[in-house]
Coordinates of C-alpha atoms in Angstrom, one line a residue:
K9 CA 20.5 6.4 -5.7
M10 CA 17.6 4.0 -5.7
I11 CA 15.2 6.6 -7.2
S12 CA 17.8 7.3 -9.9
E13 CA 18.4 3.7 -10.7
K14 CA 14.7 3.1 -11.1
K15 CA 14.4 6.2 -13.2
L16 CA 11.7 7.7 -11.0
E17 CA 13.0 11.3 -10.9
N18 CA 10.4 12.6 -13.5
Y19 CA 7.7 10.6 -11.7
L20 CA 8.3 12.5 -8.4
L21 CA 8.9 15.8 -10.1
R22 CA 5.6 15.6 -11.9
A23 CA 3.9 15.0 -8.5
V24 CA 5.6 18.1 -7.2
E25 CA 4.3 20.0 -10.3
I26 CA 0.7 18.9 -9.6
L27 CA 1.0 20.2 -6.0
K28 CA 2.4 23.5 -7.3
I29 CA -0.5 24.2 -9.6
T30 CA -2.9 23.2 -6.8
N31 CA -1.0 24.9 -4.0
N32 CA -4.0 26.8 -2.7
I33 CA -5.9 23.6 -2.2
P34 CA -5.1 21.5 1.0
H35 CA -4.4 17.9 0.4
V36 CA -3.5 14.6 2.1
T37 CA -1.1 12.2 0.4
R38 CA -1.5 8.5 0.8
G39 CA 0.3 5.5 -0.6
S40 CA 3.8 4.1 -0.1
C41 CA 5.4 7.4 -1.2
G42 CA 5.0 8.4 2.5
S43 CA 7.8 5.9 3.3
S44 CA 10.3 8.0 1.5
L45 CA 12.2 10.9 3.1
V46 CA 12.7 12.4 -0.4
C47 CA 9.0 12.6 -0.9
Y48 CA 8.5 14.2 2.5
L49 CA 11.3 16.8 1.8
L50 CA 9.8 17.6 -1.6
G51 CA 6.4 18.3 0.1
I52 CA 4.7 15.3 -1.7
S53 CA 3.9 13.6 1.7
N54 CA 3.0 15.2 5.1
V55 CA 4.5 12.2 7.0
D56 CA 8.1 12.3 8.3
P57 CA 9.4 8.7 7.9
V58 CA 12.4 9.3 10.2
K59 CA 10.2 10.6 13.0
Y60 CA 7.8 7.7 12.8
N61 CA 10.4 5.0 12.0
I62 CA 8.9 4.1 8.6
S63 CA 10.9 1.7 6.3
F64 CA 12.1 3.0 3.0
A65 CA 11.9 -0.6 1.6
R66 CA 8.1 -0.3 1.7
F67 CA 8.4 2.5 -0.9
L68 CA 11.1 1.1 -3.1
N69 CA 13.7 -1.7 -3.3
N70 CA 15.5 -3.9 -5.8
Y71 CA 12.9 -6.6 -5.6
R72 CA 10.0 -4.3 -6.4
D73 CA 9.3 -3.8 -10.2
N74 CA 6.0 -1.9 -9.8
L75 CA 6.0 1.9 -9.4
P76 CA 5.3 3.2 -5.9
D77 CA 1.9 4.7 -5.0
I78 CA 1.2 8.4 -4.9
D79 CA -2.5 9.1 -4.0
F80 CA -3.6 12.7 -3.5
D81 CA -6.8 13.4 -1.5
F82 CA -8.3 16.8 -2.3
P83 CA -11.5 18.4 -0.9
H84 CA -14.5 16.7 -2.6
Y85 CA -16.0 19.9 -3.9
L86 CA -12.7 21.0 -5.5
R87 CA -11.6 17.8 -7.2
D88 CA -13.1 18.8 -10.6
E89 CA -11.1 22.0 -10.4
V90 CA -8.0 20.0 -9.9
F91 CA -8.8 17.9 -13.1
L92 CA -9.4 21.2 -15.0
K93 CA -6.0 22.6 -13.8
L94 CA -4.3 19.4 -15.0
E95 CA -5.9 19.6 -18.5
L96 CA -5.0 23.3 -18.8
K97 CA -1.4 22.7 -17.7
W98 CA -0.9 19.5 -19.9
P99 CA -3.5 19.6 -22.7
N100 CA -4.1 16.2 -24.3
Q101 CA -1.4 14.6 -22.1
V102 CA -3.4 13.6 -19.0
A103 CA -6.1 10.8 -19.1
R104 CA -8.3 9.1 -16.6
I105 CA -8.0 5.3 -16.5
S106 CA -10.9 2.8 -16.4
N107 CA -12.0 -0.2 -14.4
H108 CA -12.6 -3.4 -16.4
V109 CA -15.9 -4.7 -15.1
H110 CA -16.4 -8.5 -15.5
W111 CA -19.5 -10.7 -15.0
H112 CA -19.3 -12.6 -11.7
E113 CA -21.5 -15.4 -10.4
K114 CA -24.4 -13.3 -9.1
S115 CA -24.4 -10.6 -11.9
A116 CA -24.1 -13.4 -14.5
L117 CA -27.1 -15.2 -13.0
R118 CA -29.3 -12.1 -13.2
E119 CA -28.2 -11.4 -16.8
A120 CA -28.9 -15.1 -17.7
L121 CA -32.5 -14.6 -16.4
R122 CA -32.9 -11.5 -18.5
K123 CA -31.7 -13.4 -21.6
I124 CA -34.7 -15.8 -21.2
G125 CA -37.1 -12.9 -20.7
I126 CA -37.4 -12.7 -16.9
R127 CA -36.9 -9.0 -15.9
K128 CA -38.7 -8.7 -12.6
Q129 CA -37.0 -7.8 -9.4
I130 CA -35.9 -10.8 -7.3
S131 CA -34.2 -10.4 -4.0
K132 CA -30.7 -11.9 -3.5
N133 CA -32.0 -14.3 -0.9
E134 CA -34.7 -15.7 -3.2
I135 CA -33.0 -15.8 -6.6
R136 CA -31.6 -19.4 -6.2
S137 CA -34.9 -20.9 -5.1
F138 CA -36.6 -18.9 -7.9
V139 CA -34.2 -20.5 -10.5
E140 CA -34.8 -24.0 -9.1
K141 CA -38.5 -23.6 -9.6
L142 CA -38.2 -22.8 -13.3
P143 CA -39.2 -25.4 -15.9
L144 CA -36.3 -27.7 -16.7
E145 CA -35.7 -26.2 -20.1
D146 CA -35.5 -22.7 -18.8
R147 CA -33.3 -23.8 -15.9
N148 CA -30.8 -25.4 -18.2
K149 CA -30.7 -22.3 -20.4
V150 CA -30.1 -20.1 -17.4
K151 CA -27.2 -22.3 -16.2
K152 CA -25.7 -22.3 -19.7
Y153 CA -25.9 -18.5 -20.2
Q154 CA -24.5 -18.0 -16.6
K155 CA -21.5 -20.2 -17.3
E156 CA -20.8 -18.5 -20.6
L157 CA -20.9 -15.1 -19.0
E158 CA -18.9 -15.7 -15.8
N159 CA -15.5 -14.0 -15.7
S160 CA -16.0 -12.5 -19.2
F161 CA -15.7 -8.8 -19.8
R162 CA -18.8 -6.7 -19.1
H163 CA -18.0 -3.0 -19.6
Y164 CA -15.6 -0.2 -18.8
S165 CA -16.3 2.1 -15.8
L166 CA -14.4 5.2 -14.8
H167 CA -11.7 4.6 -12.1
C168 CA -12.3 6.6 -8.9
G169 CA -9.3 8.9 -9.5
G170 CA -6.4 7.3 -11.4
I171 CA -4.7 9.5 -14.0
V172 CA -2.0 8.7 -16.5
F173 CA 0.5 11.0 -18.3
F174 CA 1.4 10.7 -22.0
H175 CA 4.2 13.2 -22.7
K176 CA 3.7 12.8 -26.5
G177 CA -0.1 13.1 -26.3
I178 CA -2.8 10.5 -25.5
P179 CA -2.9 7.8 -28.2
K180 CA -6.2 8.1 -30.1
D181 CA -6.8 4.4 -30.1
L182 CA -6.9 4.4 -26.3
I183 CA -9.6 7.1 -25.8
L184 CA -13.1 5.9 -24.8
N185 CA -14.6 9.3 -24.3
K186 CA -13.5 12.9 -23.9
K187 CA -14.7 15.2 -21.1
T188 CA -12.5 17.5 -18.9
L189 CA -9.9 14.7 -19.1
S190 CA -10.1 11.8 -21.6
Q191 CA -11.0 8.4 -20.3
I192 CA -8.9 5.6 -21.8
H193 CA -9.5 1.9 -21.8
Y194 CA -6.3 1.1 -19.7
D195 CA -7.0 -0.2 -16.2
K196 CA -4.4 -0.1 -13.4
R197 CA -3.0 -3.5 -14.5
D198 CA -2.4 -2.2 -18.0
V199 CA -0.8 0.9 -16.5
S200 CA 1.5 -1.3 -14.4
K201 CA 2.5 -3.5 -17.4
T202 CA 3.3 -0.5 -19.7
K203 CA 5.1 1.3 -16.9
N204 CA 3.1 4.4 -17.4
F205 CA 3.1 7.2 -14.8
K206 CA 0.0 7.0 -12.6
I207 CA -1.2 9.1 -9.8
D208 CA -4.6 8.9 -8.0
I209 CA -6.5 12.2 -7.7
L210 CA -9.1 11.3 -5.0
S211 CA -11.7 13.3 -3.1
S212 CA -12.1 13.6 0.7
R213 CA -15.1 15.0 2.5
G214 CA -12.9 15.1 5.7
I215 CA -10.7 17.8 4.2
S216 CA -13.8 19.7 3.0
Q217 CA -15.1 19.4 6.6
L218 CA -11.8 20.8 8.0
I219 CA -11.7 23.7 5.5
G220 CA -15.2 24.7 6.6
I221 CA -13.8 25.2 10.1
R222 CA -10.2 26.4 9.6
G223 CA -10.1 27.8 6.0
M224 CA -7.5 26.8 3.4
N225 CA -4.4 27.3 5.6
I226 CA -3.9 23.8 7.1
D227 CA -0.7 22.3 8.3
F228 CA -1.4 18.5 8.7
N229 CA 2.0 17.8 10.1
N230 CA 1.4 20.1 13.1
C231 CA -0.4 17.9 15.6
P232 CA 0.7 19.0 19.2
Y233 CA -0.6 17.2 22.2
D234 CA -4.0 18.6 23.3
E235 CA -5.6 17.1 26.4
K236 CA -9.2 17.9 25.4
T237 CA -8.7 16.2 22.0
Y238 CA -7.3 13.0 23.4
N239 CA -9.9 12.9 26.2
L240 CA -12.6 13.1 23.5
L241 CA -11.0 10.2 21.6
Q242 CA -10.4 8.1 24.6
R243 CA -14.1 8.1 25.6
G244 CA -15.0 7.1 22.0
D245 CA -16.8 10.4 21.2
N246 CA -16.2 9.9 17.5
I247 CA -19.5 10.8 15.8
G248 CA -18.9 13.3 13.0
I249 CA -15.2 12.6 12.7
T250 CA -14.7 11.5 9.1
L251 CA -12.6 8.3 8.7
A252 CA -13.2 7.5 12.4
E253 CA -16.9 7.5 12.9
S254 CA -17.7 3.8 12.7
P255 CA -18.8 1.7 15.8
L256 CA -15.7 -0.5 15.3
M257 CA -13.4 2.6 15.4
R258 CA -15.2 3.7 18.6
K259 CA -14.4 0.2 20.1
A260 CA -10.7 0.6 19.1
L261 CA -10.5 4.2 20.6
I262 CA -12.0 3.1 23.9
N263 CA -9.7 0.0 24.1
I264 CA -6.4 1.7 23.0
K265 CA -7.1 5.1 24.6
P266 CA -5.0 7.1 22.3
K267 CA -2.5 9.6 23.7
S268 CA -0.6 10.4 20.5
I269 CA -0.7 10.3 16.7
D270 CA 0.9 6.9 16.8
D271 CA -2.1 5.6 18.8
I272 CA -4.6 7.1 16.4
A273 CA -2.7 5.5 13.5
T274 CA -2.8 2.2 15.2
C275 CA -6.6 2.4 15.6
L276 CA -7.0 3.2 11.9
A277 CA -4.7 0.4 10.9
I278 CA -6.5 -2.2 13.0
I279 CA -10.0 -1.4 11.8
R280 CA -9.4 -0.8 8.1
P281 CA -8.5 -4.3 7.0
A282 CA -11.5 -5.6 8.9
A283 CA -14.0 -3.1 7.7
K284 CA -16.0 -5.8 5.9
D285 CA -16.6 -7.4 9.3
T286 CA -18.0 -4.3 11.0
R287 CA -21.7 -5.4 10.7
K288 CA -21.1 -8.7 12.4
E289 CA -22.5 -8.9 15.9
V290 CA -19.3 -10.6 17.2
N291 CA -16.0 -9.2 16.0
E292 CA -12.8 -11.1 16.9
I293 CA -10.4 -8.3 16.2
D294 CA -7.5 -8.2 18.7
L295 CA -7.4 -4.5 19.5
K296 CA -4.3 -5.0 21.7
T297 CA -2.1 -6.6 19.1
R298 CA 1.3 -4.9 18.6
F299 CA 1.6 -6.0 15.0
V300 CA -0.4 -3.9 12.5
Y301 CA 1.9 -2.5 9.9
D302 CA 3.8 -3.8 6.9
D303 CA 6.8 -1.9 8.3
D304 CA 6.6 -3.9 11.5
A305 CA 6.9 -7.1 9.5
I306 CA 9.8 -5.8 7.5
N307 CA 11.7 -4.8 10.7
L308 CA 10.8 -8.1 12.4
L309 CA 12.0 -10.3 9.6
S310 CA 15.1 -8.2 9.1
K311 CA 16.1 -8.4 12.8
N312 CA 15.3 -12.1 13.4
L313 CA 16.7 -13.5 10.1
N314 CA 19.6 -11.1 9.9
I315 CA 18.8 -10.0 6.4
D316 CA 18.4 -6.5 4.8
E317 CA 15.1 -4.7 4.6
E318 CA 14.8 -5.2 0.9
L319 CA 14.7 -9.0 1.2
S320 CA 12.5 -8.7 4.3
D321 CA 9.9 -6.8 2.2
K322 CA 10.0 -9.4 -0.5
I323 CA 9.3 -12.2 2.1
R324 CA 6.7 -10.1 3.8
R325 CA 4.7 -9.7 0.5
C326 CA 4.9 -13.4 -0.1
I327 CA 3.5 -14.2 3.4
A328 CA 0.8 -11.5 3.2
K329 CA -0.4 -12.6 -0.2
G330 CA 0.1 -16.3 0.3
K331 CA 2.0 -16.6 -3.0
W332 CA 5.6 -17.8 -3.2
D333 CA 8.1 -18.3 -5.9
E334 CA 10.2 -21.4 -5.4
E335 CA 13.5 -19.5 -4.9
T336 CA 12.1 -17.2 -2.1
K337 CA 10.3 -20.0 -0.4
T338 CA 13.5 -22.2 -0.3
L339 CA 15.5 -19.2 1.0
Y340 CA 13.0 -18.4 3.7
E341 CA 12.8 -22.0 4.9
K342 CA 16.6 -22.1 5.1
L343 CA 16.7 -18.9 7.2
L344 CA 14.0 -20.2 9.5
N345 CA 15.9 -23.5 10.1
K346 CA 18.8 -21.5 11.5
L347 CA 16.7 -20.1 14.3
P348 CA 16.5 -21.7 17.7
Y349 CA 13.2 -23.3 18.4
I350 CA 12.0 -20.7 20.9
E351 CA 12.8 -17.8 18.6
L352 CA 11.1 -19.6 15.7
E353 CA 7.9 -20.1 17.7
K354 CA 7.9 -16.5 18.7
L355 CA 8.5 -15.2 15.2
N356 CA 5.7 -17.4 13.8
K357 CA 3.4 -16.2 16.5
E358 CA 4.1 -12.5 15.7
L359 CA 3.7 -13.1 11.9
I360 CA 0.4 -14.9 12.2
N361 CA -1.5 -11.6 12.0
L362 CA 0.3 -10.5 8.9
R363 CA -2.4 -11.5 6.4
K364 CA -5.1 -10.0 8.6
Y365 CA -3.6 -6.7 9.8
S366 CA -1.0 -5.8 7.1
F367 CA -1.2 -2.1 6.4
C368 CA 1.1 0.6 5.0
K369 CA 2.3 2.7 8.0
S370 CA 2.7 6.0 6.2
H371 CA -0.8 5.6 4.8
S372 CA -2.2 5.2 8.3
Y373 CA -0.3 8.2 9.7
S374 CA -1.6 10.4 6.9
Y375 CA -5.2 9.6 7.9
A376 CA -4.3 9.9 11.6
Q377 CA -3.2 13.5 11.1
L378 CA -6.6 14.3 9.5
V379 CA -8.5 12.5 12.2
Y380 CA -6.5 14.4 14.9
K381 CA -7.3 17.8 13.2
L382 CA -11.0 17.0 13.1
A383 CA -11.1 15.7 16.7
Y384 CA -9.2 18.8 17.8
E385 CA -11.9 21.0 16.2
K386 CA -14.7 18.9 17.7
A387 CA -13.2 19.2 21.2
N388 CA -12.2 22.9 21.0
N389 CA -14.5 24.5 18.5
P390 CA -17.7 22.3 18.6
K391 CA -20.2 24.8 17.0
K392 CA -18.1 25.4 14.0
F393 CA -17.2 21.7 13.7
W394 CA -20.9 20.8 13.5
E395 CA -21.8 23.6 11.1
S396 CA -19.2 22.3 8.7
T397 CA -20.1 18.6 9.3
L398 CA -23.7 19.2 8.4
K399 CA -22.6 21.0 5.3
N400 CA -20.0 18.5 4.0
I401 CA -20.6 15.0 5.5
S402 CA -23.3 12.3 5.1
S403 CA -23.5 10.4 8.4
S404 CA -22.9 6.7 8.5
Y405 CA -25.6 6.8 11.2
R406 CA -29.3 7.7 10.8
K407 CA -30.0 11.2 9.5
W408 CA -31.1 12.6 12.9
V409 CA -27.9 11.7 14.7
H410 CA -25.8 14.6 13.2
L411 CA -28.7 17.0 13.5
Y412 CA -29.1 16.1 17.2
E413 CA -25.4 16.5 18.0
A414 CA -25.3 19.8 16.1
C415 CA -28.3 21.1 18.0
R416 CA -26.7 20.1 21.3
N417 CA -23.7 22.3 20.4
G418 CA -25.7 25.4 19.6
V419 CA -26.2 25.1 15.8
N420 CA -29.5 26.4 14.4
V421 CA -30.5 23.2 12.7
N422 CA -33.9 24.4 11.6
Q423 CA -32.3 27.1 9.5
I424 CA -30.1 24.4 7.8
I425 CA -33.1 22.0 7.3
N426 CA -35.2 24.8 5.7
K427 CA -32.4 25.7 3.3
K428 CA -32.2 22.1 2.2
G429 CA -36.0 21.9 1.8
D430 CA -36.1 18.9 4.1
C431 CA -39.7 18.4 5.3
S432 CA -39.1 14.9 6.8
I433 CA -39.9 13.8 10.3
Y434 CA -36.4 14.9 11.4
A435 CA -37.3 18.5 10.6
E436 CA -40.3 18.2 13.1
N437 CA -38.2 16.7 15.9

């Protein structure tokens, strides 16, 4: 009923058509569409929202005006083939969107220096002191140009995978350039304003890695308990596992000691919002916290305030973004005032992590399925796992790490190195 009221039938059916014309290519679906049982039953998503207690309100509700997200991850080496299939199926109806790149403080400063004729390389740590040492006239010009440039439009770049459909043909005045798919000057905000149908066609080296081991026949929803796989994850043996290879993920795995897909999803949900902090020596992430998903917040607010999940999601978004409209804020405060003091304190304590940990549950479970599949192959089929890893993945560690791990598991790394023409020190050791 909700999908019909929002006139989203064609949106979902078009997503089904995309999967039909690419049905020989394994995919992972992300975005809030995984919160819909309809999307799961149509085969758009691999995540069963009933099984994993995922809230439909995260996908769609009366307070949401924006279209839900549907993001398809395809193997990285086959994504261009997907774009070609789309153009052949719907000629001149599918376009790739842009990013609108603006000048910001640092880029504007460098451009201002170029405007006064200084084009040499200056490190980011030295640029401010360099400017302060310039003659007063030049320094004033630089500050003037920087101020003029800041927050102004710089150029268009190609969005990583967003595509838009125009059933009557792509308007000529929107086209920037024409390749396999035309690039238009709309960015994601323009698409949202004009209510155009957008899907993200993205690439995943993790799926490529899995295809190299298992072939094209992959059932992501089939993740039975396997002792060797979970033992590997519990000891933090995550090197080579795409999406789960970082030191922070290793820390999460060792602390949580996953025994199920739910636990793997929790690890991924905890580390993703804090990815920017992974290089810090001290990381204050609470790996034991129960609260990690948007869906947790929706259920928590609904239960404690005795309201439906639609209103809970509206309040959740206000809390997470720190932006309130007056009506919602007044209503929320009125609902909180009805709670006994102890319950109010408990609710506030549980919601304190919302801005830090908030993450779409279905998105996390989609990635958890892929991580499980790769971990299973590493635990049970290590030689093939490392052969495919060397072929498809660039390590987040130093170059020799994957070579060393592959060598330990019986892979002839010399043969691989010679094929790549790599004559570095790693080839000698």
